[in-house]
Coordinates of C-alpha atoms (C1' of nucleotides) in Angstrom, one line a residue:
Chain M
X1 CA -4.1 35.6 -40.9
X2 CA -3.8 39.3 -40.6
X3 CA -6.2 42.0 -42.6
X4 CA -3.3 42.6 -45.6
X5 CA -2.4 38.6 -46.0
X6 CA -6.6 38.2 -46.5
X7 CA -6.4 41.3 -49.0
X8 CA -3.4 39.7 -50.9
X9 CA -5.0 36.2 -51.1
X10 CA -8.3 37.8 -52.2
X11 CA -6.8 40.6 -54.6
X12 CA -4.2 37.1 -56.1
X13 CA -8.2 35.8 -57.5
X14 CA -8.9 38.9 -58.8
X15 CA -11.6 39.8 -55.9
X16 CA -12.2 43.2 -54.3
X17 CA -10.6 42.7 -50.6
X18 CA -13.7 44.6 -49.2
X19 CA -13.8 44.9 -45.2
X20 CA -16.4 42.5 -44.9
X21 CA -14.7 39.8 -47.5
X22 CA -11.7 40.1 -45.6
X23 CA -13.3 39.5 -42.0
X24 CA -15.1 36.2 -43.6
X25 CA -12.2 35.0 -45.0
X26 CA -9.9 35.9 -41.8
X27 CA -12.4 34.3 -39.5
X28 CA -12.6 30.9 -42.0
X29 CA -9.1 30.5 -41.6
X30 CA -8.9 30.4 -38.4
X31 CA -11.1 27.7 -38.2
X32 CA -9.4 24.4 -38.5
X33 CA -12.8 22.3 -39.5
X34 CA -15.4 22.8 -42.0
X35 CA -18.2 25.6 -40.6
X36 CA -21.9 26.3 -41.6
X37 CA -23.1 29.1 -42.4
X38 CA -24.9 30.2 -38.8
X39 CA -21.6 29.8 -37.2
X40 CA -20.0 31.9 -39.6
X41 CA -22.3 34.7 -39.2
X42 CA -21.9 34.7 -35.6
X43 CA -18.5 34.8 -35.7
X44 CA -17.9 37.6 -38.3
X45 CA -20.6 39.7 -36.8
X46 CA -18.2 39.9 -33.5
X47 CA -16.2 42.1 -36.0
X48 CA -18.5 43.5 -38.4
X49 CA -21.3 44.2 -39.2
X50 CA -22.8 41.7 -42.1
X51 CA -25.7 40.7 -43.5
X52 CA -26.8 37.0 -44.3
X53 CA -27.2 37.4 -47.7
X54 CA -23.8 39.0 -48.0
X55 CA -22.5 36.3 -46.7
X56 CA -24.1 33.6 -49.0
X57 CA -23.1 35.8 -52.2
X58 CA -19.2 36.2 -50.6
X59 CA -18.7 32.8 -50.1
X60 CA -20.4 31.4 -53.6
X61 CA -18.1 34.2 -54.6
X62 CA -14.7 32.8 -52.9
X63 CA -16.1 29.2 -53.8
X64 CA -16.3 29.5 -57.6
X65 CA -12.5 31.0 -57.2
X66 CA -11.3 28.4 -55.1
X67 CA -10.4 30.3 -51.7
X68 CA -13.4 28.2 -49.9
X69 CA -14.3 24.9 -50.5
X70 CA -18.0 23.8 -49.8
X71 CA -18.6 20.7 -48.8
X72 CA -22.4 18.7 -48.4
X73 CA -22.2 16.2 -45.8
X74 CA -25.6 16.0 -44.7
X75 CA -29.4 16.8 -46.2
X76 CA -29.8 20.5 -46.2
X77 CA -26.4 21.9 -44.4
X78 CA -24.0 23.5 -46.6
X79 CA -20.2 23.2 -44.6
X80 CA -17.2 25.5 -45.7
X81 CA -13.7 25.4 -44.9
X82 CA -10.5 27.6 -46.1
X83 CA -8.8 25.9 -49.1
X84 CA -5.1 26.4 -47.7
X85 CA -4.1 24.0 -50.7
X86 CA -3.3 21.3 -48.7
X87 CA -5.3 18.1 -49.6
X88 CA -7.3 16.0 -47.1
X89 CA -10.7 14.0 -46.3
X90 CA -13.0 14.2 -43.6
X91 CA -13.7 11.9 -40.6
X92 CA -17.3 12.8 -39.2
X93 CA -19.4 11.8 -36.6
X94 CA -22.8 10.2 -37.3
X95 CA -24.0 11.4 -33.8
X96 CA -22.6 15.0 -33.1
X97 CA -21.1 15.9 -36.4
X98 CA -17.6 16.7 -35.1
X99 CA -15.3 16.4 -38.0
X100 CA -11.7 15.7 -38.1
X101 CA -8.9 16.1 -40.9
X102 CA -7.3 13.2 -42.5
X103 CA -4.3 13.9 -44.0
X104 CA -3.6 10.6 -45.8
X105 CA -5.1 10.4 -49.6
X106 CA -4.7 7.2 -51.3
X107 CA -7.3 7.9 -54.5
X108 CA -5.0 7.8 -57.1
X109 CA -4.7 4.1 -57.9
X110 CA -8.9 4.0 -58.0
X111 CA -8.7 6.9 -60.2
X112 CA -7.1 5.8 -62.9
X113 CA -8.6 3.0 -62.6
X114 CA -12.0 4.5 -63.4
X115 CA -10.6 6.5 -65.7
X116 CA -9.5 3.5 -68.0
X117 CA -13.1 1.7 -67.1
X118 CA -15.4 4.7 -68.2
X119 CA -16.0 5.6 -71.5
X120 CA -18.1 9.1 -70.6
X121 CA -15.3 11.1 -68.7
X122 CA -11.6 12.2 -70.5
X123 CA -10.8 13.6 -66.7
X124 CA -10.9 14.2 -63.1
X125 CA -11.1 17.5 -61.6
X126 CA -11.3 16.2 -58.1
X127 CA -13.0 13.9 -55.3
X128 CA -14.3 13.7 -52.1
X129 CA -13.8 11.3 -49.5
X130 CA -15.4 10.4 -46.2
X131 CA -15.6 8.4 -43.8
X132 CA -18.6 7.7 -41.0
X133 CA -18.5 6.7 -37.8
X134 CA -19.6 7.6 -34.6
X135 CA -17.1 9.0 -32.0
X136 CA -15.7 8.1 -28.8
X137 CA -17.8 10.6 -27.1
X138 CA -21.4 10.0 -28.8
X139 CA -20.3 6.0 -28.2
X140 CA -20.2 6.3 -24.9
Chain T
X1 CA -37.9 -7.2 -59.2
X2 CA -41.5 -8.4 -58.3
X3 CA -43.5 -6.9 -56.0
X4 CA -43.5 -10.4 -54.6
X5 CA -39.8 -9.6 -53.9
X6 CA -40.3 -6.2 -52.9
X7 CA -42.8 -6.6 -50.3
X8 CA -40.0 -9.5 -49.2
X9 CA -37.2 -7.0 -48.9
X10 CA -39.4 -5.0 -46.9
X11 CA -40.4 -7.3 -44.4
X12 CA -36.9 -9.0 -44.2
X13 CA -37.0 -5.0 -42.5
X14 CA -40.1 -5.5 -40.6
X15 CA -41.3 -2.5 -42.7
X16 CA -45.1 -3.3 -43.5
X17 CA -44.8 -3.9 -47.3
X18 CA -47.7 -1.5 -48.2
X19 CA -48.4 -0.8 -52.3
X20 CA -46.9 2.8 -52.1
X21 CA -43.8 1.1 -50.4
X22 CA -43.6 -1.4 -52.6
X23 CA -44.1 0.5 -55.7
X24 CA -41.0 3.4 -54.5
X25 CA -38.9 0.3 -54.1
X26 CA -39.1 -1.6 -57.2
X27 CA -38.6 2.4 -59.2
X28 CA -35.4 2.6 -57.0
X29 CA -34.1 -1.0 -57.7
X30 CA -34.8 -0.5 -61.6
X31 CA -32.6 2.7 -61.4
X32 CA -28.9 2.4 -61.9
X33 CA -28.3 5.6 -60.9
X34 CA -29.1 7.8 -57.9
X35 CA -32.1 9.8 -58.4
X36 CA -33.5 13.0 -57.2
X37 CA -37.3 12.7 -55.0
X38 CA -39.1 14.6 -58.4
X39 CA -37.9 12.8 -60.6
X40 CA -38.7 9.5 -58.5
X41 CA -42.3 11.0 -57.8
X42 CA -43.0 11.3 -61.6
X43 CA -41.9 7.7 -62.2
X44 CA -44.0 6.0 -58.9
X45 CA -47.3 7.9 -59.8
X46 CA -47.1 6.3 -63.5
X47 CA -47.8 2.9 -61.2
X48 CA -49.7 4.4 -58.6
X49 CA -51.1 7.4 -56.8
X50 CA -48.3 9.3 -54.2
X51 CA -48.2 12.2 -52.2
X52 CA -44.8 13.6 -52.0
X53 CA -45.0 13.4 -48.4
X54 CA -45.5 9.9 -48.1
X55 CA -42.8 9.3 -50.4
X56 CA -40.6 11.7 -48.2
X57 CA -41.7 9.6 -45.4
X58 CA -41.2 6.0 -46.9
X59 CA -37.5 7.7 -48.5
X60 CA -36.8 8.2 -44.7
X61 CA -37.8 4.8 -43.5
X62 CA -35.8 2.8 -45.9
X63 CA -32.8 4.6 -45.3
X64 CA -32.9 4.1 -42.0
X65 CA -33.3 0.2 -42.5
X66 CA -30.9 0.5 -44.8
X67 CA -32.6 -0.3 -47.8
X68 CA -31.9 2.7 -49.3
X69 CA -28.9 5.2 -49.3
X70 CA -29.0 8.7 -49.2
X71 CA -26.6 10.4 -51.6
X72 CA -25.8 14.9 -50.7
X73 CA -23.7 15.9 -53.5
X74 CA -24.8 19.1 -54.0
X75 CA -26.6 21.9 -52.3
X76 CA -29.9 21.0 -51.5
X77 CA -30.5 18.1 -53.5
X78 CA -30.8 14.8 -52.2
X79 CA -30.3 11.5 -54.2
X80 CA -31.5 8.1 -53.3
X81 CA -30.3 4.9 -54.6
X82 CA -31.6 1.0 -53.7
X83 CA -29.1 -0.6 -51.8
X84 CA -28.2 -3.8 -53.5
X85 CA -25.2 -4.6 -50.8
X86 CA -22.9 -3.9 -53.5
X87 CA -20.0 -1.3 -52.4
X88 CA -19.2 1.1 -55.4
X89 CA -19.2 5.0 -55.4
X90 CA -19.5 7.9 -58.0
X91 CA -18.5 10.0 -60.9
X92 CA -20.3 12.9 -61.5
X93 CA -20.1 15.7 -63.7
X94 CA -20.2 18.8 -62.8
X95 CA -21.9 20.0 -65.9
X96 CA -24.4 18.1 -66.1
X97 CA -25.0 15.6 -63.6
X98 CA -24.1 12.7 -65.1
X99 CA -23.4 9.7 -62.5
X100 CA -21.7 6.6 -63.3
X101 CA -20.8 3.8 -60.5
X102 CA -17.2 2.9 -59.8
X103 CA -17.0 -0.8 -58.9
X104 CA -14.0 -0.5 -57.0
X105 CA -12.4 0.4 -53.6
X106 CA -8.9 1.0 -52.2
X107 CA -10.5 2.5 -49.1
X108 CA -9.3 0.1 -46.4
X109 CA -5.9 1.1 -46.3
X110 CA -6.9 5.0 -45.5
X111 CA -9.4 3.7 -43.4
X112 CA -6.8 2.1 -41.1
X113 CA -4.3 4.4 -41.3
X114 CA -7.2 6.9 -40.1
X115 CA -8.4 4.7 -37.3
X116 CA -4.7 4.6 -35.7
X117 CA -4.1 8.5 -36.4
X118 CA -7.4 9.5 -34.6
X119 CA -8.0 9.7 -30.7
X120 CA -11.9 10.6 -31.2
X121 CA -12.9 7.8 -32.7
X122 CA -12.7 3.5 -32.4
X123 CA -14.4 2.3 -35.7
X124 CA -15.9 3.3 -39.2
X125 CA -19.1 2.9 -40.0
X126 CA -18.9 3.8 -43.4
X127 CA -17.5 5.8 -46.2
X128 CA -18.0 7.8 -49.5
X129 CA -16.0 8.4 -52.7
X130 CA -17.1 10.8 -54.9
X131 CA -15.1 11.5 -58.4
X132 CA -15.9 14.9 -59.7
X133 CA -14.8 16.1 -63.7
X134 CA -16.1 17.2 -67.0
X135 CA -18.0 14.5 -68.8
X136 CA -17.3 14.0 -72.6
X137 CA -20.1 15.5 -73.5
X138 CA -20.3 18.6 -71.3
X139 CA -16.6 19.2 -72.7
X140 CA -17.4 19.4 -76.3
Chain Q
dC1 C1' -60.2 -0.7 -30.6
dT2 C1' -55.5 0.2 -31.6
dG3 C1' -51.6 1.2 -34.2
dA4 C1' -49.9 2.2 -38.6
dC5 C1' -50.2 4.5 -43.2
dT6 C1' -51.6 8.3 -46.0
dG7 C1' -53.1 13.0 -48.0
dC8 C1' -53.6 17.7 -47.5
dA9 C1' -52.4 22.1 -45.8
dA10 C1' -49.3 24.6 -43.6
dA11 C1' -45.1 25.6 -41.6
dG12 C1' -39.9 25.6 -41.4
dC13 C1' -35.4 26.2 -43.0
dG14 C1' -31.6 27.2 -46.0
dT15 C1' -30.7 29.7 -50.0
dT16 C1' -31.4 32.9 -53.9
dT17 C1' -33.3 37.1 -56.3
dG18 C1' -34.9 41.9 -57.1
dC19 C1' -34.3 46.3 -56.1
dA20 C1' -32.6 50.5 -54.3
dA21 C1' -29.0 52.7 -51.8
dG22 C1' -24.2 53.3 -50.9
dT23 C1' -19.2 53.2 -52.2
dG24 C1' -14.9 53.7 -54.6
dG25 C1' -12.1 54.5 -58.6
Chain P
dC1 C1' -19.9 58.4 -64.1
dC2 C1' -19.9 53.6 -63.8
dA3 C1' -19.1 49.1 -62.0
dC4 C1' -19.3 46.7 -57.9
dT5 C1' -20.9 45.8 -53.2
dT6 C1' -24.3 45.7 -49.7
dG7 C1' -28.9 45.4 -47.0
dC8 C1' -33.6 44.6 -46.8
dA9 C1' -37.7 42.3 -48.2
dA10 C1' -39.6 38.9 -50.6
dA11 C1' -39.5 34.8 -53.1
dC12 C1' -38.1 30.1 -53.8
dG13 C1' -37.3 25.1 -53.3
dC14 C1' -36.8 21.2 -50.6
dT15 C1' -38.3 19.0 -46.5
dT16 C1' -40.9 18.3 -42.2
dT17 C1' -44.9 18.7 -39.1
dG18 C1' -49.8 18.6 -37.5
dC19 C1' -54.0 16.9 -38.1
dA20 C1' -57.8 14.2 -39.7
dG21 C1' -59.3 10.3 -42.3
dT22 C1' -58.6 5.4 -43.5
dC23 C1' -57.3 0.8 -43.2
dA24 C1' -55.7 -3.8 -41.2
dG25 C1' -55.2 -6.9 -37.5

DNA sequence: CTGACTGCAAAGCGTTTGCAAGTGG
DNA sequence: CCACTTGCAAACGCTTTGCAGTCAG
């Protein structure tokens, strides 16, 4: 993603493409799986300069617009990943916490369901899925 | 449940069925819903005396026999529900918190299609579902 | 005596807040 | 001039660790 697509993205929510949104955002979409927040700092910093706390208030920031999605997979560790729109789940390791995409969704059918069995909620905004497992490499 | 049946459960474990563990227990098993470790704290010192670390410690233990599950669904809070062997997930509002169970689960069909898509990994362990929206309440 | 459980104090870690300085329209 | 962004320091909340005292076998 070059500097001007990350400005257009960010100026289409209404945010201020500053230099230091537009290097976060450039080096989240890069990434294919979801990152925390150290890694993310170390990466941006190659380009910039940036501050932790910058950080945290640009991506609560991009994450209450819906250009990052956060995801809590484990206690403590907050994980985000660029919301390029297309739909998937998440396949994690139990023993090194690699994560792969899945690209299949098949939650419809159980949400209507719930829908019709609760009495509490009119709608469903969205869902996670996941599943667990350890991977070929932890298993060895 | 008893504490007859609590201290049960916890040997079935070989966890040593102390009062403090047997206490936290029979609070999680009364609880429909997943709570957070305050508001579980409050509800175990009506019954008995409990340092929060203890309880932090016990929490730990019978997740890892499997007694009880661990639940991350939003930053920094951890929820803790009794396992009672039945499968179900969660709808939660994002207002105000509000979890209700979902009895059922069309999981195995993206859990296959995942295994055969994936080269990193041979089996699942486990999964969650998690329905997100607006509860009727919240929406007024 | 030995191993396990517990409480207390303190530390650790991720995250948020307050405030002052800087920036751009 | 004003609203917004940023960095720094400090505060905050949740969770873990170290250590000493206690208890059961």
């Amino acid at each position: 993603m070059t500097k001007e697509e990350a400005k257009d993205i960010l100026s289409s929510k209404k945010v201020i493409g500053t230099p230091k949104r537009v290097a976060l955002l450039r080096v989240l979409s890069t990434h294919k799986k979801p990152v925390s927040v150290s890694e993310l700092l170390k990466k941006v910093q190659k380009d910039i300069e940036l501050d932790l706390v910058t950080m945290y208030r640009n991506l609560t920031l991009l994450s209450n617009v819906g250009i990052v999605k956060e995801l809590h997979l484990q206690k403590g560790v907050s994980l985000y990943e660029y919301n390029k729109g297309d739909h998937h789940h998440h396949f994690i390791c139990r023993g090194c916490g690699y994560i792969e995409d899945i690209h299949d969704c098949l939650s419809l059918d159980i949400t209507e369901k719930a829908l019709k069995n609760t009495k509490k909620f009119s709608s469903v905004s969205d869902h996670s899925f996941e599943l667990f497992g350890i991977c070929n490499v932890c298993s060895k």
